[in-house]
Amino acid sequence: MSSLKDVANLAQVSLATASRALSRPETVATLTRTRVEGAAHQLGYQPNMLARSLRQRETRTIGLIVADLLNPFHALLAKSVQDTAERHGYVAFLLNSDEQEGKESRAIDTLRGHLPQGLIIVPTSGFARRLGSLPRLPVVELDRVSGAPGVTTVTVDNVGGARMATQHLIDLGHRDIGMIVGQLDISTAVERHRGFLETMRRAGLSYRPDWVLSGHHREDDGHRAARKLLSVPGDRPSALFVGNNEMTVGAVLAARDLGLRLPHDLSIVGFDDSRWAQTMFPALTVISQPTEQLGTLACEHLVRQLAYAHSGNAQLALPARVLNKAAPIGPVRVQLPTELIIRHSTSPPALVFG
Amino acid sequence: MSSLKDVANLAQVSLATASRALSRPETVATLTRTRVEGAAHQLGYQPNMLARSLRQRETRTIGLIVADLLNPFHALLAKSVQDTAERHGYVAFLLNSDEQEGKESRAIDTLRGHLPQGLIIVPTSGFARRLGSLPRLPVVELDRVSGAPGVTTVTVDNVGGARMATQHLIDLGHRDIGMIVGQLDISTAVERHRGFLETMRRAGLSYRPDWVLSGHHREDDGHRAARKLLSVPGDRPSALFVGNNEMTVGAVLAARDLGLRLPHDLSIVGFDDSRWAQTMFPALTVISQPTEQLGTLACEHLVRQLAYAHSGNAQLALPARVLNKAAPIGPVRVQLPTELIIRHSTSPPALVFG
DNA sequence: GTGAAAGCGCTAACAC
DNA sequence: GTGTTAGCGCTTTCAC
């Protein structure tokens, strides 16, 4: 690996001039500039970011931690953050916490050592406590909120989405509705649960605590919960609202295992659309989320914060669409709408009671 | 952010001693060690990896580039590489080339600036040409081979897998078999194609060039290709071998759109198992790959190379399972077996000719 | 417009 | 065992 010194030597200029020619070309005579550029190119010179960052005290790097890389929702979040970061001249290093607090902690420490200028995270429930170890680092929470103070959050209207899902089932004539919800120490689960309860209550429907089962967010959990909810033939819900994409798959498979046919014997609404929601049989009615936009916005808000943190007029470097919004300094909370997509996993109940 | 200097001051020792106490505790008196550790803990000290790496000329970092983060196969590859890297004391920074040469180039340059000690990549077809810009960097190609000389490759037996898939269809009685294959500048596509052709020929079946369609690797391509292959009612294959997971979804949906029912009207075998291969209707017969192991092995081979590259007795740091294999210095080519999983998308053809 | 020199935070000789 | 010092590759005053 050739260094800037090699370039300077080859171009017959001093180290300082070589540096300037490459990073701030306008401060150098045209002739020397081309000479230096030529030398750099000839040597395949690539600046050593470690040295540059150490000196400049800024890495142009942001940390990105998702909770479950294998969940396509998180993968898309990650991709859109990375693409947006690149567009703004940052590189986002992606780590995966696997929904484990311990792994999340280690990921944070790892990133910390590499001095990211900001952090975008789909937090686990332990994150609020860990936040203290990140002094003055701009943080954006994505999809979920940990309750940590002073962080920007970019989420979806989970309560509203859950209301739509539940109301859809009620409108179809269902009265015996159960819910499979995620871990109740995760904000999305809590909010979707709240939307469900509210809507049930408002419709005057009875609340059956034993018909609301909580699980972690994986397919297994959905399978287990659904199995439990559906295995009492005479006394089971006629419809299910499932609070996340992976668990929905599990629930559908459990129903299938029990010989229940969707939507005739059981209606299911899932939260989050996905490839398999569309390809399963029957195609799933779901609440869909603007996933890509979620990632993009999270990143743009972070970038904006970084620009303001660093210099008074750094805004000039930002694209208009980021700037056109009023430019707040502090943390903001962005909430995007969801949408009900009606497919074939929901229909009126086979037997209407009452 | 407090630095080592702050720790040294607080512990009342010199900078050097503080450094030693933290990185090589055995070289320091027990008392001073505990004092330094206490100070470090109290300050929430986190070593600055930029400075350490700059000085030590090693970053304990590896670059990881996958071609399509949204493809669950690649996501699992990425996760298993990252987990394995962590287990060996490295951090793998994950970037996504999106199957685009340009993005791959930029990803490589980005990584280069951060001085990774090795690179694990699912290469696009342009990678072999780019390799020159990576002087002396150990590289492991994962899943695909670009043809670049001197790199370790960890792949699956694609020819064998394609043979099994094709033979399975032939054994069921199919004679009119088509294939949807990926880009023919990607090794996996070429090899799967080869396995298909060989097996057809060996069975004495005629080769219909117009029944072999190539596409990029996404769902759309599979959809388009299948639509084309299946739209001539009297003259269409009775079975299809589809060369990758995403395209298989597209093919199945296209068949559905055309009113063909699987497996009665059409048999389909896919390559690579996935969540939706299992949940689709009907569940898909596929060639499955040891995806996680692929990622793990790629990383372990890279780590081994790094150990040998750096010091004669670095092996001591490696776990037994890596060492038990004979320890080659040069690049190796690892090839893992695939497996045929028979589900419900294949059956004997409705009409048997001949 | 250009060069000399200091210093980012850390580790590794080398003294003591 | 511990301290002093040089230097990793770069940017940035400060002179000229």
XYZ file of C-alpha atoms (C1' of nucleotides) in Angstrom:
740
model
C 0.000 0.000 0.000
C 1.488 3.264 -1.045
C 1.079 6.226 1.221
C 0.675 9.899 0.629
C 4.390 10.265 1.101
C 5.015 8.063 -1.912
C 2.646 10.181 -3.933
C 4.392 13.355 -2.806
C 7.773 11.951 -3.730
C 6.642 10.833 -7.133
C 5.014 14.177 -7.813
C 8.009 16.026 -6.436
C 6.061 18.060 -3.959
C 5.912 18.160 -0.207
C 3.642 15.967 1.830
C 1.476 18.949 2.685
C 0.972 19.926 -0.911
C 0.099 16.412 -1.903
C -2.483 16.317 0.845
C -4.001 19.607 -0.241
C -3.992 18.685 -3.909
C -6.049 15.627 -3.140
C -8.437 16.897 -0.504
C -8.848 20.555 -1.386
C -7.773 20.882 -5.015
C -8.779 24.527 -5.285
C -6.053 25.564 -2.861
C -3.277 24.430 -5.133
C -1.894 25.460 -8.523
C -3.478 23.667 -11.435
C -0.202 22.256 -12.602
C 0.821 20.739 -9.298
C -2.681 19.456 -8.837
C -2.584 17.439 -12.018
C 0.893 16.212 -11.197
C -0.215 14.973 -7.805
C -3.383 13.435 -9.146
C -1.352 11.645 -11.775
C 1.037 10.265 -9.215
C -1.814 9.161 -6.958
C -3.505 7.393 -9.804
C -0.320 5.779 -10.972
C 0.353 4.359 -7.538
C -3.240 3.304 -6.949
C -3.146 5.487 -3.898
C -6.015 5.078 -1.440
C -6.054 7.386 1.559
C -5.647 5.664 4.887
C -8.900 6.483 6.634
C -7.513 5.485 9.993
C -4.864 8.158 9.824
C -7.168 10.728 8.300
C -9.892 10.098 10.826
C -7.461 10.150 13.688
C -6.155 13.482 12.613
C -9.447 15.093 11.610
C -11.303 13.655 14.535
C -14.139 12.600 12.311
C -14.593 9.290 10.591
C -17.492 9.934 8.188
C -18.763 6.671 9.507
C -21.997 5.723 11.200
C -22.849 2.607 13.153
C -25.891 0.599 12.172
C -27.286 -2.160 14.346
C -30.362 -4.142 13.428
C -32.017 -6.625 15.737
C -32.505 -9.451 13.263
C -30.653 -9.449 10.003
C -32.489 -12.580 8.892
C -35.826 -10.830 9.093
C -36.420 -9.311 5.651
C -37.936 -6.257 7.266
C -34.673 -5.541 9.063
C -32.618 -6.414 6.014
C -34.497 -3.824 3.990
C -34.126 -1.295 6.769
C -30.384 -1.949 6.718
C -30.097 -1.690 2.981
C -31.949 1.585 2.791
C -29.899 3.101 5.593
C -26.656 2.046 3.916
C -27.720 3.390 0.544
C -28.806 6.684 2.044
C -25.622 6.990 4.044
C -23.531 6.476 0.945
C -25.507 9.131 -0.879
C -24.539 11.561 1.866
C -20.881 10.637 1.929
C -20.988 8.424 4.977
C -20.404 4.719 5.298
C -22.692 2.766 7.571
C -21.150 -0.293 9.162
C -23.806 -2.913 9.752
C -23.903 -5.188 12.775
C -26.585 -7.569 13.994
C -27.728 -7.911 17.599
C -29.840 -10.992 16.992
C -32.374 -9.646 19.515
C -29.841 -10.351 22.265
C -28.887 -7.646 24.707
C -25.441 -9.083 25.144
C -24.701 -9.115 21.463
C -26.069 -5.612 21.177
C -23.741 -4.413 23.915
C -20.764 -5.961 22.229
C -21.782 -4.486 18.904
C -21.990 -1.055 20.486
C -18.584 -1.407 22.086
C -17.090 -2.602 18.845
C -18.511 0.340 16.998
C -17.493 2.736 19.738
C -13.879 1.818 19.253
C -14.157 2.780 15.625
C -15.547 6.192 16.519
C -18.694 6.393 14.459
C -20.171 9.852 14.307
C -23.647 8.573 14.923
C -25.621 5.447 15.559
C -28.780 4.102 13.962
C -30.234 1.212 15.856
C -33.221 -1.087 16.018
C -32.856 -1.424 19.775
C -33.455 -4.371 22.044
C -35.120 -3.677 25.342
C -31.819 -3.210 27.123
C -30.666 -0.356 24.968
C -31.977 2.498 27.107
C -29.679 1.370 29.920
C -26.659 1.094 27.646
C -27.124 4.546 26.253
C -25.068 6.093 29.031
C -21.955 4.549 27.534
C -22.396 6.618 24.399
C -21.567 10.093 25.541
C -22.795 12.747 23.180
C -23.175 10.408 20.217
C -26.183 11.272 18.077
C -28.499 8.274 18.078
C -31.511 7.469 15.953
C -33.791 4.658 16.999
C -35.393 2.906 14.100
C -38.700 1.002 14.131
C -38.744 0.724 17.931
C -38.224 3.153 20.758
C -36.304 2.141 23.843
C -37.460 5.016 25.985
C -33.995 6.521 26.147
C -34.201 10.291 26.437
C -32.846 12.647 23.828
C -32.743 10.307 20.878
C -34.450 10.804 17.557
C -36.930 8.077 16.732
C -38.266 7.013 13.360
C -41.153 4.625 13.657
C -44.446 3.650 12.228
C -47.870 4.387 13.667
C -48.200 1.051 15.367
C -51.300 1.896 17.338
C -53.044 3.084 14.190
C -51.965 0.011 12.253
C -53.233 -2.301 14.966
C -56.514 -0.411 15.031
C -56.957 -0.864 11.298
C -56.196 -4.545 11.528
C -58.593 -5.102 14.377
C -61.323 -2.935 12.899
C -61.035 -4.840 9.652
C -61.768 -8.073 11.473
C -64.646 -6.503 13.385
C -66.104 -5.087 10.201
C -66.085 -8.552 8.717
C -68.274 -9.665 11.591
C -65.726 -11.231 13.908
C -66.316 -10.900 17.619
C -64.009 -13.597 18.943
C -60.680 -12.134 18.104
C -57.351 -13.168 19.547
C -53.943 -11.578 19.294
C -50.425 -12.906 19.159
C -48.137 -10.141 20.292
C -44.364 -9.772 20.509
C -42.285 -9.274 23.632
C -43.968 -6.703 25.786
C -40.708 -4.954 26.549
C -40.489 -3.883 22.907
C -42.362 -0.741 21.989
C -43.855 -2.023 18.765
C -45.448 -4.945 20.576
C -46.831 -2.729 23.314
C -48.295 -0.268 20.855
C -49.849 -2.866 18.607
C -51.332 -4.488 21.658
C -52.749 -1.171 22.767
C -54.316 -0.516 19.372
C -55.908 -3.935 19.485
C -57.364 -3.510 22.974
C -58.657 -0.026 22.291
C -60.446 -1.077 19.166
C -61.968 -4.120 20.789
C -63.209 -2.076 23.699
C -64.563 0.669 21.513
C -66.529 -1.936 19.589
C -67.940 -3.223 22.835
C -66.265 -6.578 22.434
C -65.197 -8.579 25.425
C -61.566 -8.776 26.280
C -60.312 -12.328 26.676
C -56.895 -12.224 28.341
C -56.313 -15.876 27.544
C -56.709 -15.051 23.883
C -53.796 -12.661 23.893
C -50.520 -14.513 23.835
C -47.084 -13.008 23.852
C -43.922 -14.440 22.355
C -40.535 -13.495 21.092
C -40.539 -12.405 17.513
C -39.641 -15.571 15.688
C -41.671 -17.996 13.665
C -41.630 -20.659 16.394
C -43.210 -18.336 18.869
C -46.052 -17.600 16.497
C -46.507 -21.285 15.880
C -46.587 -22.161 19.547
C -48.951 -19.351 20.435
C -51.361 -20.112 17.619
C -51.370 -23.774 18.480
C -52.328 -22.919 22.002
C -55.023 -20.426 20.998
C -56.614 -22.683 18.456
C -56.522 -26.099 20.039
C -59.745 -25.822 22.035
C -62.263 -26.610 19.282
C -65.413 -25.219 20.850
C -63.782 -22.223 22.404
C -61.365 -20.559 20.088
C -61.134 -17.207 18.358
C -62.511 -16.986 14.831
C -59.840 -14.461 13.917
C -56.289 -13.643 14.885
C -54.254 -10.489 14.704
C -50.566 -11.352 14.702
C -48.165 -8.606 15.651
C -45.174 -9.283 13.426
C -44.178 -10.875 10.158
C -42.225 -13.908 11.334
C -44.797 -14.907 13.921
C -47.514 -14.648 11.303
C -45.871 -17.382 9.272
C -45.781 -19.562 12.345
C -49.426 -18.899 13.085
C -50.503 -19.749 9.564
C -48.553 -22.987 9.616
C -49.996 -23.904 12.998
C -53.498 -23.334 11.688
C -52.672 -25.515 8.728
C -51.350 -28.236 11.026
C -54.572 -28.169 12.994
C -56.553 -28.658 9.833
C -58.034 -25.177 9.856
C -58.533 -23.649 6.452
C -57.966 -19.949 5.942
C -60.018 -17.875 5.730
C -63.061 -20.116 6.120
C -62.211 -21.544 9.510
C -59.976 -18.761 10.689
C -59.074 -15.245 9.607
C -55.571 -13.900 10.119
C -54.169 -10.391 9.762
C -50.439 -9.941 10.018
C -48.298 -6.910 10.723
C -45.691 -6.064 8.093
C -45.904 -7.173 4.528
C -43.284 -9.514 3.142
C -42.500 -11.672 0.195
C -44.005 -14.703 1.782
C -47.119 -12.853 2.906
C -47.813 -12.497 -0.781
C -46.814 -15.970 -1.894
C -48.317 -18.034 0.886
C -51.593 -19.731 0.442
C -53.792 -17.944 0.996
C -52.082 -14.633 0.404
C -52.091 -12.743 3.677
C -54.077 -9.690 4.668
C -51.547 -7.464 6.375
C -50.708 -4.053 7.716
C -47.861 -2.894 5.522
C -45.136 -0.481 6.508
C -43.113 1.986 4.443
C -39.973 0.085 5.297
C -37.568 1.634 2.877
C -38.669 5.132 3.770
C -38.187 4.319 7.424
C -34.519 3.569 6.817
C -34.008 6.527 4.548
C -35.541 8.975 6.982
C -33.616 7.597 9.918
C -30.396 8.148 8.052
C -31.298 11.576 6.777
C -32.226 12.757 10.221
C -28.955 11.521 11.569
C -26.997 13.170 8.791
C -28.797 16.395 9.433
C -27.939 16.240 13.109
C -24.313 15.619 12.252
C -24.242 18.584 9.933
C -25.635 20.873 12.606
C -23.398 19.466 15.247
C -20.317 20.167 13.227
C -20.588 23.551 11.671
C -22.932 26.433 11.297
C -23.259 26.322 7.582
C -22.842 22.657 6.912
C -26.424 22.669 5.711
C -25.152 23.800 2.363
C -23.859 20.332 1.795
C -27.263 18.810 2.358
C -29.712 18.090 -0.424
C -32.798 20.237 -0.641
C -35.265 17.602 0.391
C -33.623 17.291 3.752
C -33.401 21.012 4.203
C -36.839 21.984 3.079
C -38.276 20.783 6.290
C -37.817 23.194 9.124
C -34.485 22.356 10.641
C -34.799 21.432 14.289
C -31.694 21.074 16.353
C -32.903 18.671 18.978
C -34.123 15.126 18.710
C -37.317 14.591 16.770
C -39.865 11.813 16.604
C -40.975 10.816 13.160
C -43.974 8.586 12.731
C -45.023 7.142 9.389
C -48.453 5.785 8.500
C -49.234 2.164 7.773
C -51.678 0.705 5.344
C -54.123 -2.174 5.384
C -53.690 -4.543 2.477
C -56.621 -6.892 2.140
C -55.809 -10.224 0.548
C -57.281 -13.634 1.137
C -56.586 -14.643 4.704
C -59.578 -12.765 6.076
C -63.296 -13.182 5.506
C -66.489 -13.119 7.542
C -66.582 -15.816 10.209
C -68.228 -19.074 9.287
C -70.511 -18.887 12.299
C -71.711 -15.564 13.574
C -72.583 -15.519 17.231
C -74.930 -13.052 18.817
C -14.258 10.356 25.119
C -11.468 9.743 27.545
C -8.158 8.564 26.192
C -5.483 6.328 27.512
C -3.677 9.402 28.744
C -6.593 10.200 31.032
C -6.499 6.666 32.355
C -2.757 6.906 32.953
C -3.149 10.180 34.789
C -5.932 8.910 36.982
C -3.992 5.739 37.788
C -0.804 7.726 38.330
C 1.270 5.741 35.909
C 2.885 6.510 32.591
C 1.126 6.186 29.291
C 3.157 3.129 28.419
C 2.314 1.349 31.615
C -1.348 2.063 31.192
C -1.181 0.632 27.702
C 0.579 -2.494 28.894
C -1.721 -2.992 31.835
C -4.666 -3.044 29.508
C -3.318 -5.001 26.553
C -0.772 -7.329 28.143
C -1.684 -7.488 31.829
C 0.911 -10.149 32.628
C 3.758 -7.735 31.928
C 2.794 -5.444 34.746
C 2.699 -5.636 38.549
C -0.593 -6.848 39.922
C -1.112 -3.713 41.928
C -0.610 -1.289 39.077
C -2.715 -3.495 36.864
C -5.709 -3.252 39.141
C -5.154 0.461 39.538
C -5.150 1.004 35.803
C -8.120 -1.258 35.251
C -10.011 0.627 37.905
C -9.230 3.949 36.316
C -10.191 2.668 32.874
C -13.469 1.364 34.156
C -14.219 4.506 36.073
C -13.693 6.629 32.977
C -15.580 4.273 30.718
C -12.416 4.058 28.678
C -12.702 2.476 25.240
C -9.507 2.122 23.236
C -9.411 4.140 20.048
C -9.105 1.480 17.391
C -8.057 3.984 14.781
C -4.973 4.889 16.724
C -4.241 1.342 17.781
C -4.653 -0.012 14.281
C -2.580 2.757 12.789
C 0.226 1.983 15.124
C 0.034 -1.792 15.073
C -0.582 -1.920 11.376
C -3.385 -4.364 11.874
C -7.038 -3.610 12.293
C -8.502 -6.972 13.350
C -11.140 -6.155 10.818
C -12.351 -7.999 7.747
C -14.440 -6.724 4.894
C -17.586 -8.586 3.953
C -19.475 -7.885 0.757
C -22.588 -9.775 -0.240
C -24.283 -9.404 -3.584
C -27.857 -9.114 -2.369
C -28.574 -8.406 1.241
C -32.313 -8.781 0.632
C -31.891 -12.360 -0.492
C -32.248 -14.459 2.667
C -29.528 -16.768 1.432
C -27.061 -13.904 1.408
C -28.358 -12.548 4.678
C -27.673 -15.882 6.332
C -24.243 -16.037 4.742
C -23.540 -12.596 6.169
C -24.775 -13.449 9.612
C -22.725 -16.596 9.855
C -19.584 -14.848 8.666
C -20.071 -12.071 11.197
C -20.710 -14.486 14.041
C -17.677 -16.553 13.153
C -15.485 -13.495 12.810
C -16.500 -12.304 16.237
C -15.708 -15.695 17.696
C -12.171 -15.318 16.344
C -11.672 -11.781 17.565
C -12.312 -10.033 14.304
C -15.091 -7.714 13.294
C -16.579 -8.120 9.852
C -17.973 -4.966 8.324
C -20.843 -5.808 6.024
C -21.531 -4.024 2.755
C -23.952 -4.842 -0.053
C -23.118 -4.690 -3.749
C -26.693 -5.171 -4.922
C -25.379 -7.282 -7.830
C -23.945 -4.107 -9.345
C -20.318 -3.944 -10.356
C -20.175 -0.251 -9.680
C -21.470 -0.582 -6.182
C -19.117 -3.459 -5.584
C -16.163 -1.346 -6.688
C -17.144 1.445 -4.381
C -17.651 -0.972 -1.530
C -14.174 -2.353 -2.096
C -12.623 1.094 -2.154
C -14.477 2.064 0.973
C -13.248 -0.996 2.745
C -9.741 -0.563 1.417
C -9.478 2.794 3.090
C -10.274 1.152 6.389
C -7.510 -1.397 5.930
C -9.283 -4.678 6.467
C -6.931 -7.605 6.896
C -8.955 -9.766 4.583
C -11.992 -9.772 2.390
C -14.878 -12.204 2.112
C -17.016 -11.571 -0.892
C -19.905 -12.950 -2.889
C -18.506 -11.518 -6.092
C -20.246 -10.022 -9.083
C -18.846 -10.915 -12.471
C -16.591 -7.882 -12.528
C -14.686 -8.829 -9.430
C -11.832 -10.695 -11.080
C -10.812 -7.510 -12.867
C -10.990 -5.432 -9.701
C -8.810 -7.818 -7.789
C -5.657 -6.081 -8.950
C -6.496 -3.134 -6.758
C -6.211 -5.293 -3.678
C -2.523 -5.935 -3.411
C -1.718 -8.849 -1.195
C -5.028 -8.834 0.618
C -6.227 -12.337 1.473
C -9.556 -12.873 -0.267
C -12.153 -15.580 0.118
C -14.856 -15.901 -2.480
C -18.093 -17.172 -1.073
C -20.811 -19.041 -2.969
C -19.473 -17.973 -6.362
C -16.065 -17.934 -7.977
C -14.978 -15.041 -10.139
C -12.066 -16.801 -11.742
C -9.539 -14.571 -10.042
C -6.310 -16.447 -9.390
C -4.955 -17.082 -5.944
C -8.125 -16.666 -3.944
C -9.677 -19.215 -1.634
C -13.168 -20.234 -2.660
C -15.926 -21.730 -0.551
C -18.798 -22.954 -2.641
C -21.344 -25.640 -3.010
C -21.304 -28.506 -5.495
C -23.516 -26.750 -7.998
C -23.040 -29.251 -10.777
C -23.952 -32.088 -8.447
C -26.966 -30.243 -7.131
C -28.231 -29.511 -10.614
C -27.739 -33.141 -11.533
C -29.836 -34.288 -8.596
C -32.572 -31.835 -9.446
C -32.679 -32.853 -13.070
C -32.410 -36.541 -12.353
C -35.271 -36.258 -9.894
C -37.490 -34.871 -12.640
C -36.376 -37.525 -15.086
C -37.001 -40.253 -12.542
C -40.534 -38.986 -12.171
C -41.016 -39.551 -15.876
C -40.500 -36.065 -17.237
C -38.897 -35.738 -20.631
C -39.797 -32.185 -21.525
C -37.763 -30.273 -19.011
C -36.892 -26.621 -19.154
C -34.487 -24.574 -17.099
C -34.440 -21.025 -15.856
C -30.863 -20.123 -15.164
C -29.151 -17.070 -13.698
C -26.723 -14.743 -15.423
C -24.241 -16.813 -17.342
C -21.324 -14.713 -16.176
C -21.877 -15.963 -12.644
C -20.244 -19.267 -11.795
C -23.193 -20.744 -9.947
C -25.446 -20.239 -12.952
C -22.910 -21.744 -15.334
C -22.363 -24.791 -13.148
C -26.022 -25.437 -12.518
C -26.620 -25.137 -16.223
C -23.859 -27.602 -16.910
C -25.267 -30.126 -14.444
C -28.640 -29.810 -16.098
C -27.329 -30.322 -19.616
C -25.121 -33.250 -18.657
C -27.929 -35.047 -16.953
C -30.338 -34.472 -19.803
C -27.838 -35.726 -22.322
C -26.905 -38.718 -20.254
C -30.576 -39.655 -20.098
C -30.782 -39.362 -23.831
C -33.200 -36.478 -23.670
C -33.276 -33.878 -26.341
C -31.851 -30.499 -25.629
C -34.217 -27.653 -26.391
C -32.247 -24.407 -26.370
C -35.443 -22.379 -26.394
C -36.436 -24.066 -23.156
C -33.413 -22.756 -21.326
C -33.870 -19.127 -20.395
C -31.415 -16.954 -18.577
C -32.169 -13.992 -16.340
C -30.733 -11.931 -13.578
C -31.303 -13.373 -10.196
C -34.434 -11.601 -9.063
C -37.993 -12.695 -8.764
C -39.094 -10.687 -11.819
C -36.647 -12.475 -14.039
C -37.990 -15.818 -12.964
C -41.494 -14.612 -13.562
C -40.750 -13.314 -17.025
C -38.823 -16.400 -18.057
C -41.467 -18.799 -16.806
C -44.199 -16.842 -18.510
C -42.334 -17.143 -21.769
C -41.574 -20.836 -21.354
C -45.088 -21.782 -20.405
C -47.254 -19.678 -22.628
C -47.311 -21.985 -25.647
C -49.991 -24.454 -24.504
C -49.255 -27.363 -26.803
C -45.513 -26.998 -26.677
C -44.264 -26.351 -23.243
C -42.092 -28.214 -20.759
C -43.843 -30.385 -18.212
C -41.184 -29.582 -15.635
C -38.879 -26.720 -14.790
C -35.583 -26.551 -12.950
C -35.044 -23.041 -11.631
C -31.517 -22.079 -10.748
C -31.978 -19.822 -7.755
C -34.332 -19.092 -4.915
C -35.731 -15.709 -5.902
C -36.377 -16.713 -9.484
C -38.188 -19.795 -8.266
C -40.773 -17.653 -6.522
C -41.296 -15.750 -9.735
C -41.681 -18.937 -11.726
C -44.235 -20.358 -9.335
C -46.258 -17.152 -9.405
C -46.128 -17.056 -13.197
C -47.400 -20.617 -13.371
C -50.178 -19.656 -11.006
C -51.047 -16.652 -13.173
C -51.287 -18.886 -16.215
C -53.694 -21.141 -14.414
C -51.258 -24.029 -14.150
C -51.570 -26.055 -10.999
C -48.472 -27.469 -9.339
C -47.527 -30.245 -9.478
C -50.298 -31.634 -11.655
C -49.798 -29.366 -14.633
C -46.201 -28.482 -13.998
C -43.377 -29.680 -11.774
C -40.829 -27.232 -10.410
C -37.539 -27.808 -8.589
C -35.760 -24.822 -7.136
C -32.184 -24.276 -6.067
C -31.673 -23.181 -2.461
C -34.176 -23.761 0.254
C -35.822 -20.813 1.950
C -38.600 -19.908 4.271
C -41.007 -19.320 1.464
C -40.058 -22.519 -0.334
C -41.517 -24.234 2.696
C -44.551 -22.041 3.172
C -45.657 -21.594 -0.399
C -48.404 -23.650 -1.853
C -47.438 -26.217 -2.779
C -44.292 -26.509 -0.681
C -41.345 -26.563 -3.035
C -39.051 -29.409 -3.920
C -35.579 -27.885 -3.784
C -31.863 -28.451 -3.705
C -30.829 -27.182 -0.301
C -27.452 -25.770 0.598
C -25.537 -25.755 3.897
C -25.699 -22.001 3.950
C -24.583 -21.334 7.467
C -21.638 -23.679 7.152
C -20.629 -21.945 3.952
C -20.267 -18.651 5.808
C -18.556 -20.217 8.775
C -15.992 -22.024 6.658
C -15.262 -18.989 4.535
C -14.474 -17.020 7.647
C -12.437 -19.733 9.289
C -10.312 -20.179 6.207
C -9.674 -16.482 6.060
C -8.780 -16.344 9.728
C -6.398 -19.214 9.274
C -4.699 -17.474 6.383
C -4.350 -14.348 8.472
C -2.805 -16.273 11.304
C -0.229 -17.848 9.029
C 0.444 -14.646 7.240
C 1.261 -12.869 10.429
C 3.377 -15.044 12.607
C 4.817 -18.487 12.806
C 3.060 -19.512 15.961
C -0.138 -17.621 15.659
C -1.867 -20.963 15.323
C -1.866 -21.180 19.072
C -4.600 -18.628 19.045
C -6.773 -20.728 16.794
C -9.348 -23.172 18.061
C -8.676 -26.849 17.564
C -11.315 -27.421 14.953
C -9.613 -25.046 12.604
C -6.213 -26.488 13.278
C -7.044 -30.134 13.092
C -7.260 -29.942 9.389
C -3.919 -29.975 7.702
C -2.852 -26.388 7.476
C -2.204 -25.341 3.905
C -0.581 -22.021 3.270
C -1.921 -21.275 -0.176
C -5.427 -20.694 -1.365
C -7.796 -23.629 -1.151
C -11.072 -24.494 -2.775
C -13.730 -25.858 -0.509
C -16.814 -27.439 -1.963
C -19.786 -28.516 0.131
C -22.477 -30.990 -0.876
C -26.096 -30.131 -1.515
C -29.190 -32.116 -0.786
C -32.435 -32.820 -2.608
C -35.504 -32.089 -0.520
C -38.631 -33.527 -2.046
C -41.816 -31.682 -1.210
C -44.950 -31.138 -3.225
C -44.060 -29.163 -6.311
C -42.936 -32.209 -8.256
C -44.810 -35.283 -9.415
C -45.007 -37.474 -12.498
C -46.184 -35.585 -15.571
C -49.908 -35.648 -16.322
C -49.262 -36.912 -19.833
C -46.384 -39.227 -20.518
C -45.117 -39.135 -24.047
C -43.224 -41.952 -25.691
C 1.151 28.429 -3.502
C 4.189 25.788 -1.052
C 7.005 23.654 2.750
C 8.290 22.499 7.697
C 6.559 20.813 11.717
C 3.226 19.582 15.234
C 0.086 16.270 16.770
C -4.362 12.984 16.559
C -4.118 8.182 20.377
C -1.782 4.501 20.612
C 2.137 0.698 20.988
C 6.880 -0.912 20.869
C 11.675 -0.347 21.326
C 14.859 0.983 24.359
C 16.621 2.685 28.595
C 16.791 2.458 33.465
C 8.468 -3.198 36.202
C 8.215 1.199 34.651
C 9.135 5.548 32.049
C 10.757 8.109 27.802
C 10.467 8.484 23.153
C 9.674 7.648 18.318
C 6.460 7.048 14.838
C 2.068 4.766 12.346
C -0.287 8.300 7.864
C -2.517 11.981 7.686
C -4.172 17.224 7.998
C -3.371 21.719 9.415
C -1.519 25.685 11.432
C 2.172 28.804 10.589
C 5.915 30.715 8.052
C 7.666 32.122 3.854
